[in-house]
Short mmCIF file of C-alpha atoms in Angstrom, two decimals:
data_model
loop_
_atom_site.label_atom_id
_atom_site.label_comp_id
_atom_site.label_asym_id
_atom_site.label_seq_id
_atom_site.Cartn_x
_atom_site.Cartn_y
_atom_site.Cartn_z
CA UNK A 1 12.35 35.59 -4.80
CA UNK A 2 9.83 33.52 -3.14
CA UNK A 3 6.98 32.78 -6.10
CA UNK A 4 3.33 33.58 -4.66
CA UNK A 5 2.09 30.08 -3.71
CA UNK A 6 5.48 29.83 -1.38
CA UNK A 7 4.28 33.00 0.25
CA UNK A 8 1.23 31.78 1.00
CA UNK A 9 2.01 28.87 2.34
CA UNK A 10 4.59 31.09 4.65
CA UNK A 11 1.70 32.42 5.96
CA UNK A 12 -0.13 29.32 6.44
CA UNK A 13 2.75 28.15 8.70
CA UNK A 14 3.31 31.25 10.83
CA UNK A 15 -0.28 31.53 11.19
CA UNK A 16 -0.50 28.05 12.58
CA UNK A 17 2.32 28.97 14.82
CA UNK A 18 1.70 31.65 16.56
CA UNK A 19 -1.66 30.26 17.70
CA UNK A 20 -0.76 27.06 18.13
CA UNK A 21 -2.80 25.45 15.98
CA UNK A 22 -0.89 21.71 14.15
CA UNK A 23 -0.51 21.66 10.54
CA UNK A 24 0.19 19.02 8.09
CA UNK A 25 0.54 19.15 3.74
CA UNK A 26 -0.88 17.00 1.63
CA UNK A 27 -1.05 16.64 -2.08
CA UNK A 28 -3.26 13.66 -3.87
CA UNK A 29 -3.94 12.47 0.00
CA UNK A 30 -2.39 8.82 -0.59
CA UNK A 31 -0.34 8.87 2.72
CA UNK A 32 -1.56 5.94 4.57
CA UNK A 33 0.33 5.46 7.73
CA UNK A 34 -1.83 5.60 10.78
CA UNK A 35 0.67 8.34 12.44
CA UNK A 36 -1.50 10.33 10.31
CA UNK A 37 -4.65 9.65 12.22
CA UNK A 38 -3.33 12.12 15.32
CA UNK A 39 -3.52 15.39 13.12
CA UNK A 40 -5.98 17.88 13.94
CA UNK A 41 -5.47 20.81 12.52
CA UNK A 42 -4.59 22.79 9.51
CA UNK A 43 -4.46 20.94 6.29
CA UNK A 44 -2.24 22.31 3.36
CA UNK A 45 -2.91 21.35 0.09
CA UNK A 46 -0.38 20.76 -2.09
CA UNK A 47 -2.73 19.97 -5.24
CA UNK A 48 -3.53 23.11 -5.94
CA UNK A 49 0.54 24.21 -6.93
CA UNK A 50 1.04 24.36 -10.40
CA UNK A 51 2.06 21.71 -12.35
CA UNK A 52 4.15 22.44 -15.29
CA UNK A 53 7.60 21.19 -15.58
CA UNK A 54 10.81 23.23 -16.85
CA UNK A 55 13.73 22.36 -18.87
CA UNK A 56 16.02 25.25 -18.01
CA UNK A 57 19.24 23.18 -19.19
CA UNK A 58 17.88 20.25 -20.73
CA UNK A 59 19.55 18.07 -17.82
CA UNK A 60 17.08 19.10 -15.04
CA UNK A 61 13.49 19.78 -14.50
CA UNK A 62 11.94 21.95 -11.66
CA UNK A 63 8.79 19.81 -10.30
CA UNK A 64 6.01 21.53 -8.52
CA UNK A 65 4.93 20.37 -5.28
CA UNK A 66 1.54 19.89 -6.66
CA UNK A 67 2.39 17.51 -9.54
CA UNK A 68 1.45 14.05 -9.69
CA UNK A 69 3.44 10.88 -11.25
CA UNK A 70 1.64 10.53 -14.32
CA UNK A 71 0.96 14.55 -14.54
CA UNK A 72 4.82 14.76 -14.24
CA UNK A 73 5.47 11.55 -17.15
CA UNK A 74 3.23 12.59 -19.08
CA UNK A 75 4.47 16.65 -19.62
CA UNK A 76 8.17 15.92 -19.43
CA UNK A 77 7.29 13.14 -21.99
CA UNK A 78 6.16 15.66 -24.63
CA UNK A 79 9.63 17.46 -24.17
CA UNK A 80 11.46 14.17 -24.75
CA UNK A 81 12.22 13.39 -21.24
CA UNK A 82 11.57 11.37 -18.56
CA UNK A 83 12.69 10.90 -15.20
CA UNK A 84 12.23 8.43 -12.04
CA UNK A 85 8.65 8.17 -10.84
CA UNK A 86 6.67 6.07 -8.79
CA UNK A 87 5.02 3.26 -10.09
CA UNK A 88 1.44 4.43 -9.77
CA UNK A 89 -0.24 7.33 -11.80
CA UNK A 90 -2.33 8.95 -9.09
CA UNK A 91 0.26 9.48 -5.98
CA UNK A 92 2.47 12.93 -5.71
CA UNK A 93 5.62 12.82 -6.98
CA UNK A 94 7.25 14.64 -3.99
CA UNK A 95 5.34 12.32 -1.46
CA UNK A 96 7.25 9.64 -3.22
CA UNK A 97 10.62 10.88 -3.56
CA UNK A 98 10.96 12.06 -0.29
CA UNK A 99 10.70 8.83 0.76
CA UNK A 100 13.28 6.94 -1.63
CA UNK A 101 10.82 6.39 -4.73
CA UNK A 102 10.78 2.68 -6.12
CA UNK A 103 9.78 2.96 -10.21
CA UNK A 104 10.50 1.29 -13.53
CA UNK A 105 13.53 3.27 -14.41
CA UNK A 106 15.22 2.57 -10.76
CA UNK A 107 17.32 0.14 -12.29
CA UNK A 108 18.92 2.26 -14.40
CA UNK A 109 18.86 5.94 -12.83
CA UNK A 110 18.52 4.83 -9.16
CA UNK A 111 15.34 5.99 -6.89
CA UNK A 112 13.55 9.08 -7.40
CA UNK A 113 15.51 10.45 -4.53
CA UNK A 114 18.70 9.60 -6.20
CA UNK A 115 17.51 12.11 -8.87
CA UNK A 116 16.65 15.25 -6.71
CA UNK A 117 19.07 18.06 -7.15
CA UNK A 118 17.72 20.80 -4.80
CA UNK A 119 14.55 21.87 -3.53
CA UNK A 120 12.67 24.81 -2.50
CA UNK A 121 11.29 24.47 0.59
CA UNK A 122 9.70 25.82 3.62
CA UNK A 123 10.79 25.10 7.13
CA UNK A 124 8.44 24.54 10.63
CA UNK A 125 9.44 27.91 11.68
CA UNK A 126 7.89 29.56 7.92
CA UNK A 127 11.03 30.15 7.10
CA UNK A 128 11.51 29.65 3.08
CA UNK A 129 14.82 28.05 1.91
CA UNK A 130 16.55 26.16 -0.92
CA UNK A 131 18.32 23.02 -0.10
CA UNK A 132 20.98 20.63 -2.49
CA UNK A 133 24.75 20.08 -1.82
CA UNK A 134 25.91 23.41 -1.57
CA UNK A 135 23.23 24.92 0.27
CA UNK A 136 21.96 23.13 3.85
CA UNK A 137 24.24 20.22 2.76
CA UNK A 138 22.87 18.75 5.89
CA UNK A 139 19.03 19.09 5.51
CA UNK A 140 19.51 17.75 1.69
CA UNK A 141 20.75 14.62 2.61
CA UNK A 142 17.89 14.37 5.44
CA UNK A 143 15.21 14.98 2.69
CA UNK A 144 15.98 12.02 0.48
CA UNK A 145 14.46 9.39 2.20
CA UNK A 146 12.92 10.93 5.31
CA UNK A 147 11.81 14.25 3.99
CA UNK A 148 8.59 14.62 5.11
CA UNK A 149 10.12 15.19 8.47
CA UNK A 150 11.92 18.22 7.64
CA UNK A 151 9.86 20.76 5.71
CA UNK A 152 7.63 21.19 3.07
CA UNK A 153 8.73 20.92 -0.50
CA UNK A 154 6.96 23.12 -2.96
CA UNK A 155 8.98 22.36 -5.63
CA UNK A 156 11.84 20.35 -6.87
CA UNK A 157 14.49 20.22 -9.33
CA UNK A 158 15.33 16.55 -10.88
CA UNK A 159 17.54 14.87 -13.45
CA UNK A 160 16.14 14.31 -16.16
CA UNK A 161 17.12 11.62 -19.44
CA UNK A 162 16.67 11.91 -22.76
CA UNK A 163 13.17 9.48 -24.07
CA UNK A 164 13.32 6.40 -26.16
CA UNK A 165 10.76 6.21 -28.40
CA UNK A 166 10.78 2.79 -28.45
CA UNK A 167 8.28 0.73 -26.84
CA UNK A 168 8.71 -1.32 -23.25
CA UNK A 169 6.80 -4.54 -23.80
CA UNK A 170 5.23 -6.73 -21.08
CA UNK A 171 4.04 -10.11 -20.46
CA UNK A 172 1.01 -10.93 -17.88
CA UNK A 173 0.11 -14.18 -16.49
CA UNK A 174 -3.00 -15.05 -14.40
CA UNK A 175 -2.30 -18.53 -12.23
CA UNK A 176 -4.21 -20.54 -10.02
CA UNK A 177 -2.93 -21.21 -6.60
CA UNK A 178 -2.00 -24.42 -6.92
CA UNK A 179 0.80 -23.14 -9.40
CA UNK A 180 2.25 -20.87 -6.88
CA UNK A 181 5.43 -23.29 -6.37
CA UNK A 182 5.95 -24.16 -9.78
CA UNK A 183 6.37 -20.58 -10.60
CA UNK A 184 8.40 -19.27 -8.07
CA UNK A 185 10.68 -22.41 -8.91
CA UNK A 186 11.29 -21.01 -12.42
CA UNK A 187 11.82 -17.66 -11.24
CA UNK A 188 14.33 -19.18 -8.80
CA UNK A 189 15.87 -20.95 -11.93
CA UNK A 190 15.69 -17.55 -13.90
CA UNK A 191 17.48 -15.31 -11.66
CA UNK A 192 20.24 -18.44 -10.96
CA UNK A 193 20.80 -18.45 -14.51
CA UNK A 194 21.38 -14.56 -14.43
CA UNK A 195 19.59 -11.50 -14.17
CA UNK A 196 17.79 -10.38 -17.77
CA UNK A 197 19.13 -7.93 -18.99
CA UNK A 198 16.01 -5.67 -19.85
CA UNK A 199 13.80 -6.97 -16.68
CA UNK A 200 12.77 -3.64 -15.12
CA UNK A 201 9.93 -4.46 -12.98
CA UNK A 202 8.48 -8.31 -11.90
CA UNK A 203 5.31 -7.78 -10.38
CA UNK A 204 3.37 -10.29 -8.51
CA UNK A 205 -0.42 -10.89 -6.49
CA UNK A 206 -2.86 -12.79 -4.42
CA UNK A 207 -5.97 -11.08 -5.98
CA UNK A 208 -9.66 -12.32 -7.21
CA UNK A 209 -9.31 -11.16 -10.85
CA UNK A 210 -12.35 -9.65 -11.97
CA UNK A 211 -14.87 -11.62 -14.41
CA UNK A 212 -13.36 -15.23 -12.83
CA UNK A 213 -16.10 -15.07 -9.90
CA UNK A 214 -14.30 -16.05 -6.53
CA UNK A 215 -11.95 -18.14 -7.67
CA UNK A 216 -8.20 -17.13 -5.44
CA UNK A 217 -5.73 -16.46 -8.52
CA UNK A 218 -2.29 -15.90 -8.59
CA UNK A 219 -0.96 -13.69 -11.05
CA UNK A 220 2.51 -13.73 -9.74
CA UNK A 221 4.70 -12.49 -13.19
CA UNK A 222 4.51 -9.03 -14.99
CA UNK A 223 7.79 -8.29 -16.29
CA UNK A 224 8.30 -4.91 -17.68
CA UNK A 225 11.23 -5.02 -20.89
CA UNK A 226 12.46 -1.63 -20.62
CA UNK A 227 15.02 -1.68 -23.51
CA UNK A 228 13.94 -1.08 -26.78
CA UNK A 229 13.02 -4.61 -27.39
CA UNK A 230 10.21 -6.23 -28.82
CA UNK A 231 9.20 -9.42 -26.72
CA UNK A 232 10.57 -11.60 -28.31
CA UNK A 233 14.24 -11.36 -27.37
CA UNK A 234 13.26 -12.35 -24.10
CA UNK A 235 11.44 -15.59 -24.85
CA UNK A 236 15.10 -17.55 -23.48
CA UNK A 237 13.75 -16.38 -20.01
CA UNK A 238 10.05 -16.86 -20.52
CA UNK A 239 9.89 -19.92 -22.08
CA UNK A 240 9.37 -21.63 -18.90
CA UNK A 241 6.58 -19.50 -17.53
CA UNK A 242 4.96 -21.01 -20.94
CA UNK A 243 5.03 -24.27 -19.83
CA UNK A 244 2.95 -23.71 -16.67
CA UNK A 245 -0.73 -23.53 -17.70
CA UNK A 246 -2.36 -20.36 -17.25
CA UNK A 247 -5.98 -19.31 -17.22
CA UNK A 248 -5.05 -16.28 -18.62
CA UNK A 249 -2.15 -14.58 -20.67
CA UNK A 250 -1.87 -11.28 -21.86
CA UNK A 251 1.66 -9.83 -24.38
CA UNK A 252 1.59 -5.98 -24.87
CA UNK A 253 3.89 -3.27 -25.51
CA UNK A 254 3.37 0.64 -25.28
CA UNK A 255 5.48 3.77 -24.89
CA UNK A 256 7.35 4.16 -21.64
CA UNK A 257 4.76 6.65 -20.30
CA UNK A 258 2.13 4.33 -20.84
CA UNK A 259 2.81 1.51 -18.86
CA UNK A 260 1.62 2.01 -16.03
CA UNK A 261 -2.17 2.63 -17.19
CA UNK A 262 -1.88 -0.07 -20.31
CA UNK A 263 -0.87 -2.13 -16.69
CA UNK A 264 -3.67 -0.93 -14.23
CA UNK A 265 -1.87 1.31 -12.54
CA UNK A 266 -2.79 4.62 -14.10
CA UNK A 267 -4.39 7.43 -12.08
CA UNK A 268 -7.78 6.42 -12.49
CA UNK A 269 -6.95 2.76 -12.04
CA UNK A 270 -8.75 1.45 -8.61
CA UNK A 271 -6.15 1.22 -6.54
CA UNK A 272 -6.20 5.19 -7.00
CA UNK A 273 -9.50 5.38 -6.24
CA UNK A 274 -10.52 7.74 -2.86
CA UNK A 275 -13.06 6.84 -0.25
CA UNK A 276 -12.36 3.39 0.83
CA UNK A 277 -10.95 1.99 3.78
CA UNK A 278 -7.33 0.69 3.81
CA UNK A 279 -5.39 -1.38 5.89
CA UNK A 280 -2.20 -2.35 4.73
CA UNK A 281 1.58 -2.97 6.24
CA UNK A 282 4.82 -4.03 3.78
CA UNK A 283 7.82 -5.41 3.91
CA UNK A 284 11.63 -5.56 2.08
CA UNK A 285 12.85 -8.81 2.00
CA UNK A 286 16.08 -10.40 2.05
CA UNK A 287 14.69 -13.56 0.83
CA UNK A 288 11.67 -14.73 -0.46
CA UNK A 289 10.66 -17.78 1.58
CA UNK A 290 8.31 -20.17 -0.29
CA UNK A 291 7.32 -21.66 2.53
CA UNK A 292 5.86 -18.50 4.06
CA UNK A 293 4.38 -17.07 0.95
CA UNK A 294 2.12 -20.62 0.75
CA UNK A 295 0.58 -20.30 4.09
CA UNK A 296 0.67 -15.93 3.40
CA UNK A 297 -1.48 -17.29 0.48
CA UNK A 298 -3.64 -19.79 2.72
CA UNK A 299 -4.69 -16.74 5.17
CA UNK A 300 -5.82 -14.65 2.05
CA UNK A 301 -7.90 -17.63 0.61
CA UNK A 302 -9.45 -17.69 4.20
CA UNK A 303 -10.41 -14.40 5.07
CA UNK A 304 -11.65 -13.69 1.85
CA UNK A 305 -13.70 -16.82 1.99
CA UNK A 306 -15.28 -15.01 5.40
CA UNK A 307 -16.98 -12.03 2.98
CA UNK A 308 -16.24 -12.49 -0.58
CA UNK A 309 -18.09 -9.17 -1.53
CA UNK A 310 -16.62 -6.66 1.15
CA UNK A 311 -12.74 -7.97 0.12
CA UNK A 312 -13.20 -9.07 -3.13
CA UNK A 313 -10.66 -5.93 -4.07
CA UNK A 314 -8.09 -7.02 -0.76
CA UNK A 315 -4.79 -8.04 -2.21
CA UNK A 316 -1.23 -9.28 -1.30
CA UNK A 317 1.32 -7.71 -4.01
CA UNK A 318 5.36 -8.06 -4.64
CA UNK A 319 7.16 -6.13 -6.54
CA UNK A 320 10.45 -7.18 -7.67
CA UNK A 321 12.67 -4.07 -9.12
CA UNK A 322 16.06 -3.84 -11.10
CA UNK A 323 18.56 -2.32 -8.40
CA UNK A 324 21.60 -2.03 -10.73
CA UNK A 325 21.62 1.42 -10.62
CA UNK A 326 20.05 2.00 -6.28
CA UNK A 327 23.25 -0.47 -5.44
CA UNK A 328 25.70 2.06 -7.19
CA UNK A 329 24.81 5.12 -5.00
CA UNK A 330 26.67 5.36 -1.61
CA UNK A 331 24.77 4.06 1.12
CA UNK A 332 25.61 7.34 3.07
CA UNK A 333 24.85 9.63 1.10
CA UNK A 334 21.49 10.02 1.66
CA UNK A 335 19.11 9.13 4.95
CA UNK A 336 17.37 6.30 1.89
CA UNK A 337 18.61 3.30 4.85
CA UNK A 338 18.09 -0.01 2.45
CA UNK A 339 20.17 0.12 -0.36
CA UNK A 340 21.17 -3.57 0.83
CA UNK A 341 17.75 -5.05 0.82
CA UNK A 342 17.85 -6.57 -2.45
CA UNK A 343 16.79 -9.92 -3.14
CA UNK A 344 19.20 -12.16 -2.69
CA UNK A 345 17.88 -15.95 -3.18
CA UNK A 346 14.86 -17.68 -3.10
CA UNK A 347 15.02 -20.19 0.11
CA UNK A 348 13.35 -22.70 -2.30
CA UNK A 349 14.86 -25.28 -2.99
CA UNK A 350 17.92 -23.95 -1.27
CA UNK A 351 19.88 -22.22 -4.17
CA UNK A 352 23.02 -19.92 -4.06
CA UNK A 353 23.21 -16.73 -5.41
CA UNK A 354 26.40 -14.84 -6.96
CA UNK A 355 27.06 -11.80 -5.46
CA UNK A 356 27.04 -10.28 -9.27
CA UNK A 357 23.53 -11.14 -9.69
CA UNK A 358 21.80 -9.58 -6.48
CA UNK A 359 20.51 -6.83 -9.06
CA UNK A 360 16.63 -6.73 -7.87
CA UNK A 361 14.96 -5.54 -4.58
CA UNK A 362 11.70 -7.08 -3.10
CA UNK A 363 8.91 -4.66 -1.76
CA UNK A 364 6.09 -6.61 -0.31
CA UNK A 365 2.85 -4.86 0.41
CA UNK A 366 -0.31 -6.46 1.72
CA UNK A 367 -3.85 -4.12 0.78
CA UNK A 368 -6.99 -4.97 2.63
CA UNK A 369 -9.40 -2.19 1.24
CA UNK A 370 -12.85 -2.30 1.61
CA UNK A 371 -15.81 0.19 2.01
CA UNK A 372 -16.09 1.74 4.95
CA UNK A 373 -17.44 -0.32 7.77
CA UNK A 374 -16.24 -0.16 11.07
CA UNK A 375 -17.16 -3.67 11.92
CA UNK A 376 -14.47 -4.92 9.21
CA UNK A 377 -12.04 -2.98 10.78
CA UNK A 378 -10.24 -5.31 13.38
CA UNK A 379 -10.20 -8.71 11.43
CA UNK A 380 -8.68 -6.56 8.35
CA UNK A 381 -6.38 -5.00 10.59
CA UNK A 382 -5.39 -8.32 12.10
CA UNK A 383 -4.81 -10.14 8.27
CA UNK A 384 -2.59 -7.28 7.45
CA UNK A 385 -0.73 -7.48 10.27
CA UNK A 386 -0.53 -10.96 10.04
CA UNK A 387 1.04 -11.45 6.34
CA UNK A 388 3.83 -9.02 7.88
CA UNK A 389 4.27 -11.32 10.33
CA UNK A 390 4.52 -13.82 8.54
CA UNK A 391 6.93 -12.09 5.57
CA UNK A 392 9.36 -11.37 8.44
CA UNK A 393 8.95 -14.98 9.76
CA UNK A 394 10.64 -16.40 6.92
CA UNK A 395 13.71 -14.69 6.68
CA UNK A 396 14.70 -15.80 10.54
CA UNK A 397 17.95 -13.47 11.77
CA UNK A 398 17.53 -10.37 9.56
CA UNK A 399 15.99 -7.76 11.32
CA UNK A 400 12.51 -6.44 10.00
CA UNK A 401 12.69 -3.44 7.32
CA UNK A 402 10.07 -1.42 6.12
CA UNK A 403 9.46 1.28 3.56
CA UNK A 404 8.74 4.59 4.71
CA UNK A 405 6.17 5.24 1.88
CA UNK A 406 4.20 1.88 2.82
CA UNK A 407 4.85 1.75 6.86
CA UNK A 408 1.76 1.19 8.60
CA UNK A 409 2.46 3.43 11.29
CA UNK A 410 3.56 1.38 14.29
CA UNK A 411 6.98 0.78 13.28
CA UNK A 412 10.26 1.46 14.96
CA UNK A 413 11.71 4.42 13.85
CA UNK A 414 15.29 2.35 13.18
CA UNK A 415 12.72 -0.14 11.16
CA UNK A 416 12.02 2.54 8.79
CA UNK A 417 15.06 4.78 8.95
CA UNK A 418 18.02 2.41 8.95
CA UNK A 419 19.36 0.01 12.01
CA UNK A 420 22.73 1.75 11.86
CA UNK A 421 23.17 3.75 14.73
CA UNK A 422 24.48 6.90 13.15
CA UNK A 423 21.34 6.97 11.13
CA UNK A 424 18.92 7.94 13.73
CA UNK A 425 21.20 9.71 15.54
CA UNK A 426 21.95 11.97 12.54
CA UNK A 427 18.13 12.29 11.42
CA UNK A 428 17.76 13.18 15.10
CA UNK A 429 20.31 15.64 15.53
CA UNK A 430 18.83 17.51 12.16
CA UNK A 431 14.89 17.42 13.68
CA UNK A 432 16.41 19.22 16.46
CA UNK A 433 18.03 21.68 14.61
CA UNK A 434 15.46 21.97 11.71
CA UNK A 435 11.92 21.10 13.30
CA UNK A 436 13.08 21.35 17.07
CA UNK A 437 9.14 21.96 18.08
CA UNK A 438 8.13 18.87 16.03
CA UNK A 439 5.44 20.45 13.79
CA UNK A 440 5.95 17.48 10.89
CA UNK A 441 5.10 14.49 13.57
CA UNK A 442 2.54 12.92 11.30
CA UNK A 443 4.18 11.07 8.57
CA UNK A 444 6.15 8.04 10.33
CA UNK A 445 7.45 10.61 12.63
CA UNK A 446 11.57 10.66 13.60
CA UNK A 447 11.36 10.70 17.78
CA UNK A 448 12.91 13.45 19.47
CA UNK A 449 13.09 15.27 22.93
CA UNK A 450 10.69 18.65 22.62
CA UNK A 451 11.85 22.05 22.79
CA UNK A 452 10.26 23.81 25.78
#
């Protein structure tokens, strides 16, 4: 029986059908692809779904459309649980997933799509559904990785894993740019030597780093130890990083539901923060090319030199994830297109890779957020678009890929949903059949001829 928020948001739909009227849902708003920019019409919001998990079995936990990332750590948490998440505090769980869902536990459980077990739904046509392997077989494997083409998800049921209570420790360093090769040579020499063991996350920026004035810093290393470990057993692998002078250094450790705020990336961390402008675009990459993150670095150093203040929060960031457990999952299985952009091998100096040790993928993302001001507009445009450029530059031959959750907007579709050809023409063939009208266009929208 369809539970009273579902109903209403039934009538939402219909409403907006039979009078024509677009309409798009939302939940914490963090959608920033600029195929979002064409809606004008009726917005439904997500946020105000309830947000308590369940533990019917112990195995899996029903999610709430409304329910955030650290809303959803933080209650399955006190149940001894946890399950994949973004990254992030403040984004919508659902938002995420639907999209594929990089996190800290990907490594080991596989994307936050890799997770979902069914969901509960409602079609374009108002039409309220479940959806998992047994039921719409077709849609389910549409919805994990280009779900917010097909329907709206108002809630979700998950996988969930018993909690350690054990602590993840983390180390932080703060560079200056001059240091940018020397570091990316040992972490070169650390993945040739093998992949650690308990590396979950490496996390890298171009930032200003706040209380060092305008100095361009490079804090290019944040490893995450996700095994019970204090950090200590993983001072074989650090050791180098030691050697490379830092202006700043920073060891912690916290429970797993921590991290991301003990980190600065908790839900009222600033990147969460509403009301600024944002121009962004990303990138997976194959390889890492030195070369190209240099001069990537040169053009930040640059434009923020042009207004210090109105950038001073812009930022280039790469985030290096375990894969172990993403590389394990079919490739077909689910409409998620880049199980195979992992990183391979640093192209500096020219090192080989074993094929047993391509356990991490590479998500590039370049921010330029500033307050609102028109005039700033172009040029940040232009540097965003730029760095991408320059990203896909230095991996020559290998077609441009780019996640759904972080495409700017005026992407191919095949960029963002998989070169294969069967991809799009399955995602295709499903929009026709599901959302034949195209009522979810707005979210890095899958092309397809209009019903009449």
């Amino acid at each position: 029986m369809a539970q009273p928020f579902e109903l209403c948001i039934q009538g939402q739909v219909r409403y907006a059908n039979k009078h024509g009227i677009p309409f798009y849902a939302v939940n914490t708003g963090h959608g920033s692809t600029t195929s979002q920019t064409r809606f004008d019409g009726i917005q439904i919001d997500l946020s105000i779904l309830p947000s308590g998990e369940n533990l019917p079995r112990g195995q899996t936990a029903w999610i709430q459309g409304g329910s955030t990332v650290e809303v959803t750590v933080d209650e399955l948490w006190g149940q001894g649980y946890v399950t994949t998440t973004g990254g992030a505090g403040c984004p919508g769980i659902l938002g995420v997933g639907l999209g594929g869902g990089h996190g800290l536990l990907q490594g080991f459980h596989g994307l936050v799509s890799d997770n979902f077990v069914a969901f509960n739904m409602v079609l374009a046509n108002g039409r309220a559904i479940t959806v998992s392997e047994s039921f719409y077989s077709d849609l389910f494997w549409a919805m994990r990785g280009a779900g917010h083409s097909f329907g709206i998800v108002t809630s979700a049921e998950m996988r969930v894993y018993p909690r350690s209570d054990r602590d993840w420790s983390f180390k932080l360093y703060i560079w200056t740019q001059d240091n940018i090769e020397p570091v990316l040579g040992e972490l070169i020499r650390m993945r040739e030597d093998g992949e650690p063991r308990d590396l979950a996350f490496n996390f890298g920026s171009y930032a200003l780093y706040p209380g060092l004035g305008t100095s361009e810093i490079r804090q290019p290393y944040l490893p995450h130890l996700p095994r019970p470990s204090p950090l200590s057993e993983a001072q074989p692998y650090l050791a180098p990083f030691y050697a490379i002078p830092a202006l700043i250094t920073q060891n912690g450790s916290a429970p797993y539901n921590l991290i991301p705020r003990v980190t600065g990336a908790g839900a009222d961390s600033p990147q969460c923060e509403r009301g600024r402008t944002y121009m962004h675009y990303s990138s997976y990459l194959q390889e890492w090319n030195v070369t190209a993150q240099r001069t990537i670095y040169n053009l930040f150093a640059e434009n923020i030199a042009t207004n210090p203040t109105a950038f001073a929060r812009a930022a280039v960031l790469m985030g290096d994830y375990k894969h172990d457990a993403v590389a394990q999952v079919d490739a077909a299985s689910s409409a998620y297109p880049w199980r195979d952009r992992r990183l391979l091998k640093y192209t500096y100096p020219p090192l080989s890779v074993s094929e047993d040790r391509k356990l991490t993928e590479n998500v590039s993302n370049v921010v330029i957020n500033y307050t609102p001001d028109p005039s700033l507009d172009d040029f940040a445009l232009t540097w965003a678009r730029r760095t991408k450029e320059l990203w896909d530059g230095g991996q020559p031959g290998i077609p441009g890929a780019y996640y759904v959750n972080y495409a700017a907007g005026d992407e191919s579709p095949e960029s963002v949903y998989g070169y294969e050809p069967w991809r799009m023409q399955r995602l295709r063939a499903l929009k026709v059949k599901y959302d034949p009208f195209g009522r979810f266009s707005y979210y890095n929208p899958i092309p397809i001829r209009r019903g009449r």
